Coordinates of C-alpha atoms (C1' of nucleotides) in Angstrom, one line a residue:
Chain Z
M65 CA -15.6 16.6 3.5
K66 CA -17.2 14.0 1.4
S67 CA -20.1 16.3 0.7
N68 CA -17.8 19.0 -0.6
K69 CA -16.0 16.7 -2.9
E70 CA -19.1 15.0 -4.1
V71 CA -20.8 18.3 -4.8
K72 CA -17.7 19.6 -6.6
H73 CA -17.6 16.7 -9.0
Y74 CA -21.3 16.4 -9.4
D75 CA -22.1 15.2 -12.8
V76 CA -25.7 14.1 -13.3
S77 CA -24.8 11.3 -15.7
R78 CA -22.4 9.7 -13.2
Y79 CA -24.9 9.1 -10.5
R80 CA -28.2 7.3 -10.5
T81 CA -31.0 9.8 -9.9
P82 CA -34.5 9.1 -8.5
D83 CA -37.1 7.7 -10.9
G84 CA -39.8 10.0 -9.5
Y85 CA -40.8 12.5 -6.9
T86 CA -44.3 12.2 -5.7
S87 CA -46.5 14.2 -3.4
D88 CA -49.1 12.4 -1.3
I89 CA -51.8 14.0 0.8
A90 CA -53.8 12.7 3.7
V91 CA -57.1 14.5 3.6
F92 CA -58.8 14.5 7.0
T93 CA -62.3 15.6 7.9
I94 CA -64.5 15.4 11.0
T95 CA -68.0 14.1 10.4
S96 CA -70.4 15.7 12.8
E97 CA -73.5 13.8 13.7
R98 CA -76.3 15.5 15.5
T99 CA -78.0 12.9 17.6
K100 CA -80.8 15.2 18.5
A101 CA -81.7 18.9 18.4
Y102 CA -80.2 21.3 20.9
A103 CA -77.3 19.0 21.8
P104 CA -73.6 19.0 21.1
P105 CA -72.6 16.8 18.1
K106 CA -70.9 13.5 18.1
M107 CA -67.7 13.9 16.0
E108 CA -65.5 11.4 14.3
L109 CA -62.1 11.8 12.5
K110 CA -62.1 10.5 9.0
L111 CA -59.6 10.1 6.3
M112 CA -60.3 10.3 2.6
L113 CA -58.8 7.5 0.5
I114 CA -59.1 6.6 -3.2
K115 CA -59.4 3.1 -4.6
R116 CA -56.8 2.3 -7.2
A117 CA -58.4 1.4 -10.6
D118 CA -58.0 -2.1 -12.0
Y119 CA -56.6 -0.8 -15.3
D120 CA -54.8 2.3 -16.3
T121 CA -55.9 4.6 -19.1
E122 CA -54.1 2.4 -21.7
G123 CA -55.8 -0.7 -20.5
N124 CA -52.9 -2.3 -18.8
P125 CA -53.4 -3.9 -15.4
N126 CA -52.7 -1.3 -12.7
I127 CA -50.2 -1.9 -10.0
E128 CA -51.7 -2.4 -6.5
A129 CA -55.1 -2.4 -8.2
G130 CA -58.2 -2.5 -6.0
K131 CA -56.3 -1.3 -2.9
W132 CA -57.0 1.9 -1.1
A133 CA -54.4 4.7 -1.4
L134 CA -53.7 8.3 -0.5
P135 CA -54.4 10.7 -3.3
G136 CA -51.2 12.0 -4.8
G137 CA -49.1 12.2 -7.9
F138 CA -45.9 13.2 -9.5
V139 CA -44.3 16.5 -8.7
T140 CA -43.2 18.5 -11.7
P141 CA -39.9 20.4 -11.8
E142 CA -41.8 23.7 -11.8
E143 CA -43.4 23.2 -8.4
T144 CA -42.7 22.2 -4.9
A145 CA -44.3 19.1 -3.4
Q146 CA -46.5 21.3 -1.3
E147 CA -47.8 23.1 -4.3
A148 CA -48.3 19.7 -6.0
A149 CA -50.3 18.6 -2.9
S150 CA -52.5 21.7 -3.1
R151 CA -53.0 21.0 -6.8
E152 CA -53.9 17.4 -6.1
L153 CA -56.3 18.4 -3.4
S154 CA -58.0 20.8 -5.7
E155 CA -58.2 18.3 -8.5
E156 CA -59.5 15.5 -6.3
T157 CA -62.0 17.5 -4.2
G158 CA -62.3 20.9 -5.9
I159 CA -61.2 22.5 -2.7
D160 CA -58.8 25.5 -2.7
G161 CA -57.3 27.7 -0.1
I162 CA -56.8 24.9 2.6
P163 CA -53.4 24.9 4.3
V164 CA -51.4 21.8 3.4
K165 CA -48.8 20.6 5.9
H166 CA -45.7 18.5 5.2
F167 CA -45.2 15.7 7.8
G168 CA -42.7 13.2 6.4
V169 CA -40.7 11.8 3.5
Y170 CA -40.9 8.1 2.5
D171 CA -37.8 7.0 0.6
Q172 CA -37.2 3.3 1.5
P173 CA -35.5 1.8 -1.6
E174 CA -38.1 -1.0 -1.9
R175 CA -41.2 1.1 -1.2
D176 CA -42.4 1.3 -4.8
P177 CA -41.8 -1.7 -7.2
R178 CA -41.7 0.7 -10.1
G179 CA -38.4 2.2 -9.1
W180 CA -36.7 4.7 -6.8
I181 CA -39.6 6.9 -6.0
I182 CA -39.6 9.4 -3.2
S183 CA -42.8 10.4 -1.6
N184 CA -43.3 13.7 0.2
A185 CA -46.3 13.4 2.5
H186 CA -48.7 16.1 3.6
Y187 CA -51.9 16.4 5.4
A188 CA -54.8 18.7 5.0
I189 CA -58.0 19.4 7.0
V190 CA -61.1 19.9 5.0
P191 CA -64.5 20.9 6.6
E192 CA -67.0 18.2 6.2
H193 CA -69.5 20.2 4.1
Q194 CA -66.9 20.9 1.5
L195 CA -66.3 17.2 1.0
F196 CA -70.0 16.5 0.8
S197 CA -70.6 19.1 -1.9
R198 CA -67.8 17.5 -3.9
K199 CA -69.3 14.1 -3.5
A200 CA -72.6 15.3 -4.7
N201 CA -71.1 17.0 -7.8
D202 CA -68.8 14.3 -9.0
D203 CA -70.1 10.9 -7.9
A204 CA -66.7 9.1 -8.1
A205 CA -67.3 5.7 -6.6
D206 CA -63.6 5.2 -5.9
V207 CA -63.4 7.9 -3.1
E208 CA -64.4 7.0 0.4
L209 CA -64.1 8.3 4.0
F210 CA -62.7 5.9 6.5
S211 CA -62.9 6.3 10.2
V212 CA -59.3 6.4 11.6
E213 CA -60.5 4.0 14.2
E214 CA -61.4 1.3 11.8
L215 CA -59.1 1.6 8.8
E216 CA -58.5 -1.5 6.7
W217 CA -54.8 -1.5 7.3
N218 CA -54.1 -4.6 5.2
Q219 CA -55.9 -3.2 2.1
L220 CA -53.7 -0.2 1.6
A221 CA -51.4 0.2 -1.4
F222 CA -47.6 0.5 -1.3
D223 CA -46.3 1.7 2.1
H224 CA -49.4 3.9 2.6
S225 CA -50.3 2.1 5.9
A226 CA -47.0 3.5 7.4
I227 CA -47.7 6.9 5.9
I228 CA -51.2 7.0 7.2
C229 CA -50.1 5.8 10.6
D230 CA -47.7 8.8 10.8
A231 CA -50.3 11.2 9.4
I232 CA -52.7 10.2 12.2
A233 CA -50.0 10.6 14.8
H234 CA -49.1 14.0 13.4
I235 CA -52.6 15.4 13.2
S236 CA -53.3 14.1 16.7
R237 CA -50.3 15.9 18.1
D238 CA -51.0 19.1 16.1
L239 CA -54.6 19.1 17.3
L240 CA -53.5 19.2 20.9
Q241 CA -50.4 21.3 20.5
T242 CA -51.3 23.9 17.8
T243 CA -54.5 25.6 16.9
V244 CA -55.3 23.6 13.7
A245 CA -58.5 22.5 15.4
K246 CA -59.8 25.7 13.9
Q247 CA -59.7 24.0 10.5
F248 CA -62.4 21.7 11.6
L249 CA -64.6 24.3 13.2
P250 CA -66.7 27.3 12.0
E251 CA -65.3 30.8 12.5
S252 CA -67.0 30.9 15.9
F253 CA -67.8 27.9 18.0
T254 CA -69.0 26.8 21.4
Y255 CA -66.8 25.2 24.0
S256 CA -68.6 21.9 23.5
E257 CA -67.9 21.9 19.7
L258 CA -64.2 22.5 20.3
Q259 CA -64.3 19.8 23.0
A260 CA -65.9 17.4 20.5
V261 CA -63.1 18.0 18.0
L262 CA -60.4 17.3 20.6
L263 CA -62.2 14.2 21.9
T264 CA -61.9 12.6 18.5
I265 CA -58.2 12.1 19.2
T266 CA -57.8 12.2 22.9
D267 CA -59.5 11.0 26.0
D268 CA -57.7 13.4 28.3
K269 CA -59.7 13.7 31.6
A270 CA -59.2 17.5 31.7
I271 CA -60.7 17.8 28.2
R272 CA -63.6 15.4 28.9
N273 CA -64.7 17.3 32.0
E274 CA -67.3 19.8 30.8
Q275 CA -67.2 22.2 33.7
A276 CA -63.4 22.3 33.8
F277 CA -63.1 22.7 30.0
A278 CA -65.8 25.4 29.9
R279 CA -64.0 27.3 32.6
K280 CA -60.5 26.8 31.0
I281 CA -61.5 28.1 27.6
K282 CA -62.1 31.5 29.0
S283 CA -58.5 31.9 30.1
L284 CA -56.7 30.5 27.0
P285 CA -54.6 33.3 25.4
F286 CA -55.3 32.0 21.9
I287 CA -59.1 31.9 22.2
E288 CA -61.4 34.8 22.9
A289 CA -65.1 35.1 23.5
V290 CA -67.1 36.6 20.6
E291 CA -68.8 39.4 22.6
G292 CA -72.6 39.6 22.4
Q293 CA -72.9 36.5 20.2
K294 CA -74.7 33.4 21.2
T295 CA -76.0 30.3 19.5
Q296 CA -78.6 27.7 20.3
R297 CA -77.2 25.0 18.0
T298 CA -75.8 22.9 20.9
S299 CA -78.2 23.8 23.6
K300 CA -81.6 25.3 24.4
L301 CA -79.7 27.7 26.6
P302 CA -78.1 30.4 24.4
T303 CA -74.5 29.6 24.4
Q304 CA -71.4 31.7 24.3
L305 CA -69.4 31.6 21.1
Y306 CA -65.6 31.7 20.9
R307 CA -63.0 32.3 18.2
F308 CA -59.3 31.6 17.8
V309 CA -56.9 34.6 17.9
E310 CA -53.4 34.6 16.4
T311 CA -50.9 34.2 19.3
D312 CA -47.7 32.4 19.3
I313 CA -47.8 29.6 21.8
K314 CA -44.6 28.6 23.6
Q315 CA -45.2 25.9 26.0
S316 CA -42.8 23.5 27.6
I317 CA -43.1 20.0 29.1
Y318 CA -40.8 21.4 31.9
T319 CA -43.4 24.0 33.1
A320 CA -46.7 22.3 32.2
R321 CA -48.7 20.3 34.6
H322 CA -48.5 16.5 34.4
Chain E
M282 CA -36.1 -5.4 -7.3
K283 CA -38.6 -4.6 -10.1
S284 CA -40.0 -6.9 -12.7
N285 CA -39.9 -5.9 -16.3
K286 CA -43.7 -6.2 -16.6
E287 CA -44.2 -3.7 -13.8
V288 CA -41.7 -1.3 -15.1
K289 CA -43.3 -1.2 -18.5
H290 CA -46.4 0.6 -17.2
Y291 CA -44.5 3.4 -15.7
D292 CA -42.5 5.0 -18.4
V293 CA -39.8 7.1 -16.8
S294 CA -38.9 8.9 -20.0
R295 CA -42.3 10.5 -20.2
Y296 CA -41.7 12.5 -17.1
R297 CA -38.8 14.6 -16.1
T298 CA -37.2 13.2 -12.9
P299 CA -35.2 14.9 -10.3
D300 CA -31.5 15.5 -11.0
G301 CA -30.5 14.6 -7.5
Y302 CA -31.7 13.7 -4.0
T303 CA -29.5 15.0 -1.2
S304 CA -29.5 14.7 2.6
D305 CA -28.4 17.6 4.6
I306 CA -27.7 17.5 8.3
A307 CA -27.6 20.3 10.9
V308 CA -25.2 19.2 13.6
F309 CA -25.9 21.0 16.9
T310 CA -23.8 20.9 20.0
I311 CA -23.9 22.9 23.2
T312 CA -20.6 24.3 24.3
S313 CA -20.3 24.3 28.1
E314 CA -18.0 26.9 29.7
R315 CA -17.1 26.6 33.3
T316 CA -16.5 30.1 34.5
K317 CA -15.3 28.9 37.9
A318 CA -15.1 25.7 39.9
Y319 CA -18.1 24.5 41.8
A320 CA -20.6 26.5 39.7
P321 CA -23.1 25.7 37.0
P322 CA -21.8 26.1 33.5
K323 CA -22.7 28.7 31.0
M324 CA -24.0 27.0 27.9
E325 CA -24.4 28.1 24.3
L326 CA -26.1 26.4 21.4
K327 CA -23.8 26.0 18.3
L328 CA -24.2 24.7 14.8
M329 CA -21.5 23.0 12.9
L330 CA -20.9 24.3 9.3
I331 CA -18.4 23.5 6.7
K332 CA -16.8 26.0 4.3
R333 CA -17.1 25.3 0.6
A334 CA -13.7 25.0 -1.2
D335 CA -12.7 27.6 -3.8
Y336 CA -11.9 25.0 -6.5
D337 CA -12.9 21.5 -7.1
T338 CA -10.3 18.8 -7.6
E339 CA -10.1 19.5 -11.3
G340 CA -9.2 23.1 -10.7
N341 CA -12.6 24.5 -11.7
P342 CA -14.1 27.3 -9.6
N343 CA -16.5 25.7 -7.2
I344 CA -20.1 26.8 -7.1
E345 CA -20.9 28.9 -4.0
A346 CA -17.2 28.7 -3.1
G347 CA -16.1 30.3 0.2
K348 CA -19.6 30.1 1.7
W349 CA -20.6 28.1 4.7
A350 CA -22.9 25.2 4.3
L351 CA -24.5 22.3 6.1
P352 CA -22.7 19.0 5.7
G353 CA -24.6 16.7 3.4
G354 CA -24.4 14.8 0.2
F355 CA -26.2 12.7 -2.4
V356 CA -28.5 9.9 -1.3
T357 CA -27.9 6.6 -3.1
P358 CA -30.8 4.4 -4.3
E359 CA -29.8 1.8 -1.7
E360 CA -30.4 4.0 1.4
T361 CA -32.9 6.4 2.9
A362 CA -32.0 10.0 3.3
Q363 CA -31.9 9.4 7.1
E364 CA -29.4 6.6 6.6
A365 CA -27.4 8.9 4.3
A366 CA -27.5 11.6 7.0
S367 CA -26.2 9.2 9.6
R368 CA -23.4 8.1 7.2
E369 CA -22.5 11.8 6.5
L370 CA -22.4 12.5 10.2
S371 CA -20.1 9.5 10.7
E372 CA -17.9 10.6 7.9
E373 CA -17.8 14.2 8.9
T374 CA -17.3 13.8 12.6
G375 CA -16.5 10.1 13.2
I376 CA -19.6 9.9 15.5
D377 CA -22.0 7.0 15.3
G378 CA -25.1 6.0 17.1
I379 CA -26.6 9.5 17.4
P380 CA -30.3 9.8 16.5
V381 CA -30.8 11.8 13.4
K382 CA -34.2 13.6 12.9
H383 CA -35.9 14.6 9.7
F384 CA -37.4 18.1 9.9
G385 CA -38.1 19.3 6.4
V386 CA -37.8 19.0 2.6
Y387 CA -36.4 21.7 0.4
D388 CA -37.5 21.4 -3.2
Q389 CA -38.0 24.9 -4.6
P390 CA -37.3 24.6 -8.3
E391 CA -34.6 27.4 -8.3
R392 CA -32.9 26.4 -5.0
D393 CA -29.9 24.8 -6.7
P394 CA -28.4 26.2 -9.9
R395 CA -27.1 22.8 -10.9
G396 CA -30.6 21.4 -11.5
W397 CA -33.7 19.9 -9.9
I398 CA -32.2 18.8 -6.6
I399 CA -34.3 17.9 -3.6
S400 CA -32.8 18.2 -0.2
N401 CA -34.1 16.2 2.8
A402 CA -33.0 18.0 5.9
H403 CA -32.2 16.5 9.3
Y404 CA -30.7 17.6 12.6
A405 CA -28.6 15.8 15.1
I406 CA -27.3 16.6 18.6
V407 CA -23.7 15.7 19.3
P408 CA -22.2 16.1 22.8
E409 CA -19.5 18.7 22.8
H410 CA -16.6 16.4 23.8
Q411 CA -17.2 14.1 20.8
L412 CA -16.9 17.0 18.4
F413 CA -13.7 18.2 20.2
S414 CA -12.0 14.8 19.9
R415 CA -12.8 14.8 16.2
K416 CA -11.3 18.3 15.8
A417 CA -8.2 17.1 17.5
N418 CA -7.8 14.1 15.3
D419 CA -8.5 15.5 11.9
D420 CA -7.7 19.2 11.9
A421 CA -9.9 20.2 9.0
A422 CA -9.7 24.0 8.7
D423 CA -13.0 24.1 6.9
V424 CA -15.2 23.0 9.8
E425 CA -16.4 25.5 12.4
L426 CA -18.9 25.9 15.1
F427 CA -21.2 28.9 15.0
S428 CA -23.3 30.3 17.8
V429 CA -26.9 30.2 16.6
E430 CA -27.2 33.7 18.0
E431 CA -24.5 35.2 15.7
L432 CA -24.7 33.2 12.5
E433 CA -23.5 35.0 9.3
W434 CA -26.8 34.6 7.5
N435 CA -25.6 36.2 4.3
Q436 CA -22.6 34.0 3.9
L437 CA -24.5 30.8 3.6
A438 CA -24.6 28.6 0.4
F439 CA -27.7 27.9 -1.6
D440 CA -30.9 28.1 0.5
H441 CA -29.1 26.9 3.6
S442 CA -30.1 30.0 5.5
A443 CA -33.7 29.0 5.2
I444 CA -32.9 25.4 6.2
I445 CA -30.8 26.5 9.2
C446 CA -33.6 28.9 10.3
D447 CA -36.0 26.0 10.3
A448 CA -33.5 23.7 12.0
I449 CA -33.1 26.1 14.8
A450 CA -36.9 26.5 15.2
H451 CA -37.3 22.7 15.2
I452 CA -34.6 22.0 17.8
S453 CA -35.9 24.8 20.0
R454 CA -39.4 23.4 19.9
D455 CA -38.2 19.9 20.5
L456 CA -36.0 20.9 23.4
L457 CA -39.0 22.3 25.1
Q458 CA -41.6 19.8 24.0
T459 CA -39.7 16.5 23.9
T460 CA -36.9 15.0 26.0
V461 CA -34.2 15.5 23.4
A462 CA -32.4 17.7 25.9
K463 CA -30.9 14.4 27.1
Q464 CA -28.8 14.3 24.0
F465 CA -26.9 17.3 25.3
L466 CA -26.5 16.0 28.8
P467 CA -24.7 13.2 30.6
E468 CA -26.6 10.2 31.7
S469 CA -27.3 11.8 35.0
F470 CA -27.4 15.6 35.5
T471 CA -28.2 18.2 38.1
Y472 CA -31.2 20.5 37.8
S473 CA -29.0 23.4 37.0
E474 CA -27.4 21.6 34.1
L475 CA -30.7 20.8 32.5
Q476 CA -31.8 24.4 33.2
A477 CA -28.6 25.7 31.4
V478 CA -29.5 23.6 28.4
L479 CA -33.0 24.9 28.2
L480 CA -31.9 28.5 28.7
T481 CA -29.9 28.3 25.5
I482 CA -33.2 28.5 23.6
T483 CA -35.7 30.1 25.9
D484 CA -35.9 32.8 28.5
D485 CA -39.1 31.4 30.1
K486 CA -39.4 32.9 33.6
A487 CA -40.5 29.6 35.1
I488 CA -37.3 27.9 33.8
R489 CA -35.0 30.8 34.8
N490 CA -36.3 30.7 38.4
E491 CA -33.9 28.4 40.3
Q492 CA -36.1 27.6 43.2
A493 CA -39.2 26.9 41.1
F494 CA -37.3 24.8 38.6
A495 CA -35.5 22.8 41.3
R496 CA -38.9 22.1 42.9
K497 CA -40.6 21.3 39.6
I498 CA -38.0 18.8 38.4
K499 CA -38.9 16.5 41.2
S500 CA -42.5 16.1 40.0
L501 CA -41.9 15.7 36.3
P502 CA -43.1 12.2 35.2
F503 CA -40.3 11.8 32.7
I504 CA -37.4 12.6 35.1
E505 CA -36.4 10.7 38.2
A506 CA -33.9 11.3 40.9
V507 CA -30.9 8.9 40.8
E508 CA -31.1 7.6 44.4
G509 CA -28.0 8.0 46.5
Q510 CA -26.0 9.7 43.9
K511 CA -24.7 13.2 44.2
T512 CA -22.1 15.3 42.4
Q513 CA -20.1 18.4 43.2
R514 CA -19.5 19.5 39.7
T515 CA -21.9 22.4 39.9
S516 CA -21.7 23.3 43.6
K517 CA -19.7 22.8 46.7
L518 CA -22.9 21.4 48.2
P519 CA -23.3 17.8 47.0
T520 CA -26.1 18.0 44.5
Q521 CA -28.9 15.6 43.6
L522 CA -28.5 13.9 40.2
Y523 CA -31.5 13.2 37.9
R524 CA -32.0 11.1 34.8
F525 CA -34.6 10.9 32.0
V526 CA -37.0 8.0 32.0
E527 CA -39.0 6.8 29.0
T528 CA -42.5 8.0 29.3
D529 CA -44.9 9.1 26.6
I530 CA -45.7 12.8 27.1
K531 CA -49.1 13.9 26.0
Q532 CA -49.6 17.5 26.7
S533 CA -52.1 19.9 25.2
I534 CA -52.3 23.6 24.9
Y535 CA -55.9 23.4 26.1
T536 CA -54.9 22.0 29.5
A537 CA -51.5 23.6 30.0
R538 CA -50.9 26.9 31.9
H539 CA -50.3 30.0 29.9
Chain L
dC252 C1' -100.0 26.8 31.7
dC253 C1' -97.2 23.8 34.2
dT254 C1' -93.7 20.3 34.4
dT255 C1' -89.8 17.9 32.8
dT256 C1' -85.6 17.8 30.4
dT257 C1' -81.1 19.3 29.1
dA258 C1' -76.8 21.9 28.0
dA259 C1' -74.6 25.7 29.7
dT260 C1' -73.2 28.4 33.4
dT261 C1' -72.1 29.7 38.0
dA262 C1' -70.8 28.7 42.7
dA263 C1' -68.3 26.8 46.3
dC264 C1' -64.6 24.4 48.4
dA265 C1' -60.8 21.3 49.0
dA266 C1' -56.6 20.0 46.9
dT267 C1' -52.7 21.1 44.3
dA268 C1' -49.3 24.1 42.1
dT269 C1' -46.8 28.4 41.5
dG270 C1' -44.2 32.9 42.6
dT271 C1' -41.7 34.9 45.9
dT272 C1' -38.9 35.8 49.7
dA273 C1' -36.1 34.0 53.2
dA274 C1' -33.4 30.9 55.7
dA275 C1' -30.6 26.7 56.3
dT276 C1' -27.0 23.4 54.4
dG277 C1' -22.5 21.7 53.3
dT278 C1' -18.4 22.4 51.3
dT279 C1' -14.4 25.2 49.7
dA280 C1' -11.0 28.7 50.1
dA281 C1' -9.0 32.6 52.1
Chain Y
dT178 C1' -12.6 30.9 61.7
dT179 C1' -15.1 33.1 58.3
dA180 C1' -16.9 34.4 53.9
dA181 C1' -18.8 32.7 49.8
dC182 C1' -22.2 30.3 47.2
dA183 C1' -25.0 26.7 44.7
dT184 C1' -28.4 24.0 46.5
dT185 C1' -32.1 22.8 49.3
dT186 C1' -35.9 23.6 52.3
dA187 C1' -39.5 26.4 54.3
dA188 C1' -43.2 29.4 54.4
dC189 C1' -47.0 31.8 52.7
dA190 C1' -49.9 34.3 49.5
dT191 C1' -51.9 33.6 45.1
dA192 C1' -53.7 31.0 41.3
dT193 C1' -55.4 26.8 39.2
dT194 C1' -57.7 22.4 39.1
dG195 C1' -61.0 18.5 40.4
dT196 C1' -65.3 17.9 42.0
dT197 C1' -69.9 18.3 43.3
dA198 C1' -73.9 20.9 43.4
dA199 C1' -77.0 24.4 42.2
dT200 C1' -78.9 27.7 38.8
dT201 C1' -80.4 29.3 34.3
dA202 C1' -83.0 29.5 29.9
dA203 C1' -85.4 27.5 26.5
dA204 C1' -88.0 23.5 24.3
dA205 C1' -91.2 19.9 24.4
dG206 C1' -95.0 17.3 26.1
dG207 C1' -99.0 17.0 28.5

DNA sequence: CCTTTTAATTAACAATATGTTAAATGTTAA
DNA sequence: TTAACATTTAACATATTGTTAATTAAAAGG
């Protein structure tokens, strides 16, 4: 009822409107460290943050200067926040064609001292090597990768600690419940590589167990073996490669094992 | 709330800002029809929509008049969109204390002909009897429940067909992967009542199978039997009651059955 | 050339879970 | 007394998982 009437009478000048609409993006990557040859890598989930400059381009002291923040910026009326996030990602890292996923809106009245600014938050998964090539090209000192295990929670700008906390929760859930793990992996991968990705965010016994996981991967409807292809990058023994296949997954807590 | 000095550095006039920030809410309920005494109910998932009036209070033809729309309204600078959604729900149905869940943002530039208006979309689950009591009190002719199976997709205002489509997808997923089903059920319920709720949005064989589901419910870590309590509302045979318990569920597509 | 090392793979078996069919239970209503 | 019926239990074949152990293939070092 109220909605109808409000809409009916809606006159922009009569209501206060937001002072800004921003799009923030949590860029995740997994760094993959090979401890020795012919062994599976040790992986770690990392988040890219940028350091806020001391002064803005006009020489005025910047708000929240020196703190770490998610990359992001204002959305223009000609684009969606998701498009803005893709644009930001491209500007910040030079990377295009990566899926960007919305995970929340942050609109607490006091969240930004500059006014009523609504933030639409996204996350993206960028393969490590693409971030490295960017770092090499444009040696911006104000960009850094932080391990999600050891984030400096009290050095974050605005309400970004809350946003990042949610981002980590969302990516963790999505890694286990969707096939986004493929964003971290090459087109074809071994069971131990997939396992290493999952172990960055879970310590599930059934995933840690090599034999069980290697057996299980063969029966998953959304993964298939790449016939006749083997690799030796994780073992001296030539190892079976797998790939994700498009399948819609409908699982339920009422039928799953617990 | 903001100091002048800080405001100076962010010049609102330089950027175009949104013309409005709205909060929409998809109110779901499950209607429960008892075909006969001592039998489990037939349930159906329904969505509450409101009909947009032909004219506004000043006699001007209303935009998108006669079409069905989600209840919602403008968010004020003193509240979050989620608070606005709770407020709307309370105003629209008189119901308080129901969890309201964000599921998406709709910010296509062309989505609202009145300007650059960003909609933050939520869903809520209201027990049937609460909606009925509201209907009795305030006989608003412009409110109706629609079965999600037979929605009139081409009679929906603005981009609400897209929002509703997403809302149904989200609630379906959440019903299977979280314990929100409890919002549709009394504090304690029989296996067949829970089953009926789930069957409104899935036809999973393992959920349809009475024996299997009745056996499974006993081993679910997030459900416990209510000791010494039985009911006869679904059977002549006194039937075991169950309740949800708070447990964090961490399941993975890599360990579940498929 | 032989031995050790190591990740991957296979095997084997007990324990657990599921799909299915059938029977038993307790109550209502005719 | 009997029929009806949702629920509950039983029973059993089949499938999946946890666990331990053995096997395989290649590399590396002597």
